Short mmCIF file of C-alpha atoms in Angstrom, two decimals:
data_model
loop_
_atom_site.label_atom_id
_atom_site.label_comp_id
_atom_site.label_asym_id
_atom_site.label_seq_id
_atom_site.Cartn_x
_atom_site.Cartn_y
_atom_site.Cartn_z
CA MET C 3 70.16 46.14 29.85
CA SER C 4 69.89 43.52 32.64
CA ARG C 5 69.72 44.38 36.31
CA ALA C 6 72.96 42.52 37.03
CA ARG C 7 74.86 44.62 34.55
CA LEU C 8 73.36 47.80 36.06
CA ARG C 9 74.60 46.71 39.49
CA LEU C 10 78.09 46.03 38.10
CA LEU C 11 78.22 49.48 36.53
CA GLY C 12 77.09 51.05 39.80
CA ALA C 13 79.78 49.24 41.75
CA ALA C 14 82.45 50.35 39.29
CA ALA C 15 81.29 53.96 39.58
CA ALA C 16 81.41 53.84 43.36
CA LEU C 17 84.95 52.43 43.19
CA ALA C 18 86.05 55.29 40.92
CA LEU C 19 84.62 57.92 43.28
CA ALA C 20 86.34 56.34 46.26
CA ALA C 21 89.70 56.43 44.49
CA ALA C 22 89.35 60.15 43.49
CA ALA C 23 87.99 61.66 46.75
CA PRO C 24 88.78 61.37 50.45
CA PHE C 25 87.25 58.38 52.13
CA THR C 26 83.62 58.73 52.97
CA PRO C 27 81.41 56.04 54.29
CA ALA C 28 79.70 54.21 51.50
CA LEU C 29 76.09 54.87 51.05
CA ALA C 30 73.83 51.95 51.54
CA GLN C 31 72.44 50.67 48.32
CA THR C 32 68.82 50.03 48.04
CA PRO C 33 68.24 46.41 46.90
CA MET C 34 66.23 45.97 43.80
CA ASP C 35 62.81 44.57 44.11
CA ASP C 36 62.95 42.09 41.22
CA PRO C 37 64.56 38.79 42.20
CA LEU C 38 67.44 37.43 40.07
CA ASP C 39 67.75 33.97 38.85
CA ALA C 40 70.26 31.68 40.59
CA ARG C 41 72.89 31.92 37.87
CA ASP C 42 72.87 35.74 37.77
CA ALA C 43 72.86 35.87 41.54
CA LYS C 44 76.08 33.87 41.70
CA ARG C 45 77.74 36.11 39.15
CA VAL C 46 76.70 39.18 41.09
CA ASP C 47 78.08 37.73 44.31
CA ARG C 48 81.42 37.09 42.65
CA MET C 49 81.57 40.61 41.27
CA GLU C 50 80.71 42.06 44.68
CA ARG C 51 83.60 40.17 46.20
CA VAL C 52 85.92 41.56 43.55
CA VAL C 53 84.66 45.08 44.19
CA ARG C 54 85.22 44.73 47.92
CA GLU C 55 88.75 43.50 47.32
CA LEU C 56 89.48 46.42 45.01
CA ARG C 57 88.02 48.88 47.57
CA ASP C 58 90.19 47.48 50.34
CA ILE C 59 93.25 47.85 48.14
CA VAL C 60 92.39 51.46 47.36
CA PHE C 61 91.76 52.29 51.02
CA LYS C 62 95.03 50.67 51.99
CA GLY C 63 96.89 52.74 49.40
CA GLN C 64 95.32 55.96 50.70
CA LYS C 65 96.41 55.21 54.25
CA THR C 66 99.96 54.11 53.46
CA GLY C 67 100.66 56.24 50.39
CA ALA C 68 102.02 53.20 48.60
CA PRO C 69 101.19 52.74 44.93
CA VAL C 70 98.14 50.71 44.27
CA VAL C 71 98.89 47.37 42.57
CA VAL C 72 95.85 45.48 41.52
CA GLN C 73 96.44 41.75 41.85
CA PRO C 74 94.22 39.30 40.05
CA ALA C 75 91.33 38.22 42.12
CA ASP C 76 91.57 34.80 43.80
CA THR C 77 88.58 33.76 41.81
CA ASP C 78 90.37 34.42 38.53
CA ALA C 79 93.43 32.52 39.72
CA ARG C 80 91.29 29.60 40.63
CA MET C 81 89.52 29.79 37.34
CA ALA C 82 92.86 29.84 35.54
CA GLU C 83 94.00 26.91 37.64
CA GLN C 84 90.82 25.06 36.81
CA ALA C 85 91.32 25.91 33.14
CA ASN C 86 94.85 24.49 33.29
CA HIS C 87 93.53 21.43 35.08
CA ILE C 88 90.85 20.97 32.44
CA SER C 89 93.52 21.32 29.73
CA ASP C 90 95.59 18.63 31.43
CA LEU C 91 92.52 16.42 31.64
CA GLU C 92 91.82 17.01 27.97
CA GLN C 93 95.38 16.05 27.09
CA SER C 94 95.16 12.95 29.27
CA LEU C 95 91.87 12.07 27.64
CA THR C 96 93.46 12.51 24.21
CA ARG C 97 96.29 10.18 25.19
CA LEU C 98 93.81 7.66 26.58
CA ASN C 99 91.81 7.81 23.36
CA GLY C 100 94.98 7.17 21.36
CA SER C 101 95.91 4.24 23.61
CA LEU C 102 92.38 2.92 23.30
CA GLU C 103 92.56 3.07 19.52
CA VAL C 104 95.90 1.21 19.54
CA THR C 105 94.50 -1.40 21.94
CA THR C 106 91.38 -1.80 19.80
CA HIS C 107 93.53 -2.28 16.70
CA GLU C 108 95.70 -4.86 18.45
CA LEU C 109 92.59 -6.63 19.72
CA ASP C 110 91.22 -6.81 16.18
CA GLN C 111 94.50 -8.25 14.95
CA ALA C 112 94.47 -10.81 17.78
CA ARG C 113 90.91 -11.81 16.88
CA ARG C 114 91.85 -12.28 13.23
CA ALA C 115 94.91 -14.31 14.24
CA THR C 116 92.75 -16.44 16.53
CA ALA C 117 90.25 -17.06 13.73
CA ALA C 118 93.10 -18.08 11.40
CA LEU C 119 94.50 -20.45 14.04
CA GLN C 120 91.08 -21.99 14.54
CA THR C 121 90.80 -22.56 10.78
CA GLN C 122 94.24 -24.22 10.71
CA VAL C 123 93.36 -26.40 13.71
CA LYS C 124 90.16 -27.53 11.99
CA LEU C 125 92.06 -28.37 8.79
CA LEU C 126 94.65 -30.34 10.76
CA SER C 127 91.92 -32.16 12.68
CA ASP C 128 90.16 -33.10 9.44
CA ARG C 129 93.43 -34.28 7.91
CA LEU C 130 94.25 -36.34 11.01
CA ALA C 131 90.82 -37.94 10.95
CA ALA C 132 91.28 -38.81 7.27
CA ASP C 133 94.72 -40.32 7.96
CA GLU C 134 93.32 -42.38 10.84
CA GLN C 135 90.52 -43.62 8.57
CA LYS C 136 93.03 -44.64 5.89
CA ALA C 137 95.23 -46.37 8.50
CA ALA C 138 92.22 -48.27 9.81
CA GLU C 139 91.31 -49.34 6.26
CA VAL C 140 94.88 -50.49 5.57
CA ALA C 141 94.98 -52.40 8.87
CA ALA C 142 91.65 -54.03 8.09
CA ALA C 143 92.88 -55.03 4.63
CA ALA C 144 96.12 -56.44 6.07
CA THR C 145 94.34 -58.49 8.72
CA PRO C 146 93.91 -62.05 7.46
CA PRO C 147 90.34 -63.27 7.41
CA ALA C 148 89.20 -65.64 10.08
CA PRO C 149 89.68 -69.26 9.09
CA VAL C 150 86.57 -70.79 7.67
CA GLN C 151 85.42 -73.87 9.46
CA SER C 152 85.48 -76.40 6.69
CA VAL C 153 84.23 -79.95 6.73
CA PRO C 154 87.13 -82.42 7.01
CA PRO C 155 87.74 -84.20 3.71
CA ASP C 156 86.61 -87.77 3.29
CA PRO C 157 89.68 -90.01 4.00
CA LYS C 158 88.61 -92.51 1.37
CA ALA C 159 88.24 -89.86 -1.33
CA ALA C 160 91.49 -88.19 -0.31
CA SER C 161 93.37 -91.47 -0.44
CA ALA C 162 91.95 -92.23 -3.89
CA ASP C 163 93.12 -88.82 -5.16
CA ALA C 164 96.57 -89.30 -3.65
CA PHE C 165 96.94 -92.76 -5.19
CA ALA C 166 95.84 -91.49 -8.62
CA GLN C 167 98.36 -88.64 -8.51
CA ALA C 168 101.21 -90.96 -7.53
CA ARG C 169 100.30 -93.44 -10.25
CA GLN C 170 100.18 -90.66 -12.84
CA LEU C 171 103.68 -89.55 -11.85
CA MET C 172 104.97 -93.08 -12.35
CA LEU C 173 103.31 -93.47 -15.72
CA GLY C 174 104.87 -90.17 -16.73
CA GLY C 175 108.35 -91.56 -15.96
CA ASP C 176 108.99 -89.27 -12.98
CA TYR C 177 110.12 -92.06 -10.68
CA ASP C 178 111.63 -89.75 -8.06
CA ALA C 179 108.33 -87.92 -7.59
CA ALA C 180 106.37 -91.18 -7.82
CA GLU C 181 108.56 -92.73 -5.12
CA ALA C 182 107.88 -89.77 -2.81
CA ALA C 183 104.14 -89.83 -3.57
CA PHE C 184 103.73 -93.58 -2.96
CA GLY C 185 105.87 -93.39 0.17
CA ALA C 186 103.68 -90.57 1.50
CA PHE C 187 100.56 -92.57 0.67
CA VAL C 188 101.83 -95.61 2.60
CA THR C 189 102.65 -93.39 5.59
CA THR C 190 99.39 -91.39 5.48
CA TYR C 191 96.94 -94.14 4.57
CA PRO C 192 98.50 -97.41 5.89
CA ASP C 193 95.14 -99.10 6.59
CA THR C 194 93.25 -98.19 3.43
CA PRO C 195 92.32 -100.91 0.90
CA ARG C 196 94.82 -99.62 -1.65
CA ALA C 197 97.75 -99.49 0.77
CA PRO C 198 99.15 -102.93 -0.33
CA GLU C 199 99.04 -101.91 -4.00
CA ALA C 200 100.70 -98.59 -3.10
CA ARG C 201 103.48 -100.59 -1.45
CA TYR C 202 103.85 -102.67 -4.64
CA TRP C 203 104.27 -99.60 -6.82
CA TRP C 204 106.51 -97.96 -4.25
CA GLY C 205 108.76 -101.07 -4.39
CA LYS C 206 108.85 -100.74 -8.18
CA THR C 207 110.18 -97.18 -8.00
CA LEU C 208 112.74 -98.13 -5.37
CA LEU C 209 113.91 -101.06 -7.47
CA VAL C 210 114.41 -98.76 -10.48
CA ARG C 211 116.58 -96.47 -8.34
CA GLY C 212 118.60 -99.45 -7.03
CA ASP C 213 117.39 -99.17 -3.45
CA TYR C 214 117.00 -102.96 -3.14
CA ALA C 215 116.66 -103.22 0.62
CA ARG C 216 113.76 -100.77 0.84
CA ALA C 217 112.26 -102.27 -2.31
CA ALA C 218 112.29 -105.77 -0.73
CA SER C 219 110.64 -104.34 2.41
CA ALA C 220 107.94 -102.65 0.30
CA PHE C 221 107.21 -105.91 -1.64
CA ILE C 222 107.03 -107.95 1.57
CA GLY C 223 104.44 -105.48 2.92
CA ALA C 224 102.49 -105.74 -0.32
CA ILE C 225 102.23 -109.60 -0.36
CA ARG C 226 102.05 -110.15 3.39
CA ASP C 227 98.61 -111.76 3.19
CA TRP C 228 99.09 -113.12 -0.34
CA PRO C 229 96.33 -111.01 -1.84
CA LYS C 230 94.35 -112.31 -4.80
CA THR C 231 94.99 -109.41 -7.14
CA ALA C 232 96.41 -109.01 -10.63
CA TRP C 233 99.61 -107.32 -9.40
CA ALA C 234 100.35 -109.86 -6.60
CA PRO C 235 102.26 -112.52 -8.75
CA ASP C 236 104.51 -109.80 -10.17
CA ALA C 237 105.16 -108.50 -6.65
CA VAL C 238 106.44 -112.00 -5.67
CA VAL C 239 108.80 -112.08 -8.64
CA GLU C 240 110.04 -108.54 -7.97
CA LEU C 241 110.72 -109.49 -4.34
CA SER C 242 112.88 -112.43 -5.46
CA ARG C 243 114.70 -110.09 -7.85
CA ALA C 244 115.50 -107.64 -5.03
CA LEU C 245 116.72 -110.58 -2.86
CA VAL C 246 119.10 -111.76 -5.61
CA SER C 247 120.50 -108.20 -5.83
CA LEU C 248 120.97 -108.26 -2.04
CA LYS C 249 123.04 -111.48 -2.37
CA LYS C 250 120.33 -113.64 -0.84
CA PRO C 251 119.71 -116.31 -3.50
CA GLY C 252 118.34 -118.84 -1.04
CA ASP C 253 115.61 -116.43 0.06
CA ALA C 254 114.95 -115.63 -3.58
CA CYS C 255 114.51 -119.33 -4.49
CA GLN C 256 112.19 -119.90 -1.55
CA THR C 257 110.05 -116.91 -2.62
CA LEU C 258 109.84 -118.23 -6.19
CA ALA C 259 108.72 -121.61 -4.89
CA GLU C 260 105.76 -119.92 -3.24
CA LEU C 261 104.79 -118.35 -6.55
CA GLY C 262 103.65 -121.66 -8.05
CA ARG C 263 101.71 -122.60 -4.95
CA ARG C 264 100.07 -119.21 -4.26
CA TYR C 265 99.46 -118.11 -7.82
CA PRO C 266 99.26 -121.20 -10.09
CA LYS C 267 97.48 -119.17 -12.80
CA ALA C 268 100.03 -116.41 -13.00
CA PRO C 269 100.34 -114.67 -16.39
CA PRO C 270 102.92 -116.17 -18.79
CA ALA C 271 105.04 -113.04 -18.72
CA VAL C 272 105.31 -113.30 -14.95
CA VAL C 273 106.15 -117.03 -15.16
CA ASN C 274 108.89 -116.41 -17.73
CA HIS C 275 110.34 -113.58 -15.61
CA ALA C 276 110.36 -115.95 -12.60
CA ALA C 277 112.24 -118.63 -14.58
CA ALA C 278 114.93 -116.11 -15.52
CA ILE C 279 115.44 -115.08 -11.88
CA ARG C 280 115.41 -118.72 -10.77
CA ALA C 281 118.26 -119.40 -13.18
CA GLN C 282 120.12 -116.31 -11.94
CA ALA C 283 119.76 -117.48 -8.36
CA LYS C 284 120.75 -121.01 -9.36
CA CYS C 285 117.73 -122.55 -7.67
CA GLY C 286 117.73 -126.40 -7.62
#
């Protein structure tokens, strides 16, 4: 048995003797030689205080004759209070742990939601980039290419092609298109070597359509310098024909008179055609 327990039993025995017999001064207790450790010493001190309190209560009851009521020691009350306080703290800690678990769960959910949002944002960003790329490709395809600096065509070659096309239209019997083509040639290439001949053929198409005034103007432009070409004698006869249709027989006869002087070796067909027009105009 420990020394502390022996001292507690001795104190309880002394208290019992004091309650059963008249009050006598307490005998001094001889302290034990062996030292106690700090923990046992504190327990002993607490028990000694309790014993002193109990002894005071007993002595008070002996003096007053009142019944002895043993109240719980202040130390026990404080210990009970501390126990209650600890219980409250434990309950508070339990509530805090529950709140912490809820908060942790909500935080995990928020993290998952954030990760999902980040994934959606990345998908939308990729889709937007793809749409922008497609729009750029469509815009690039719709943009017309820059004009290529080409060498201007040779006027002589271009005029030859234009004359050939107009002549082909006339040979094909499309006089309306031939008239437009020869008229465009005369306007576009007025100073080219084939411009007089183009005027001759242009007059032919106008004469077929009955546009005698413009036909006469075209023939005059064709034979202005009395060119030495195969078509020139016929152009003179066609001019006189247009003048007869315009009710100008005198001008027609004068034109036919120039035919023999300018083109004495005209083809027989042209000469015969001139004789017929001369008779129509009643030339003297």
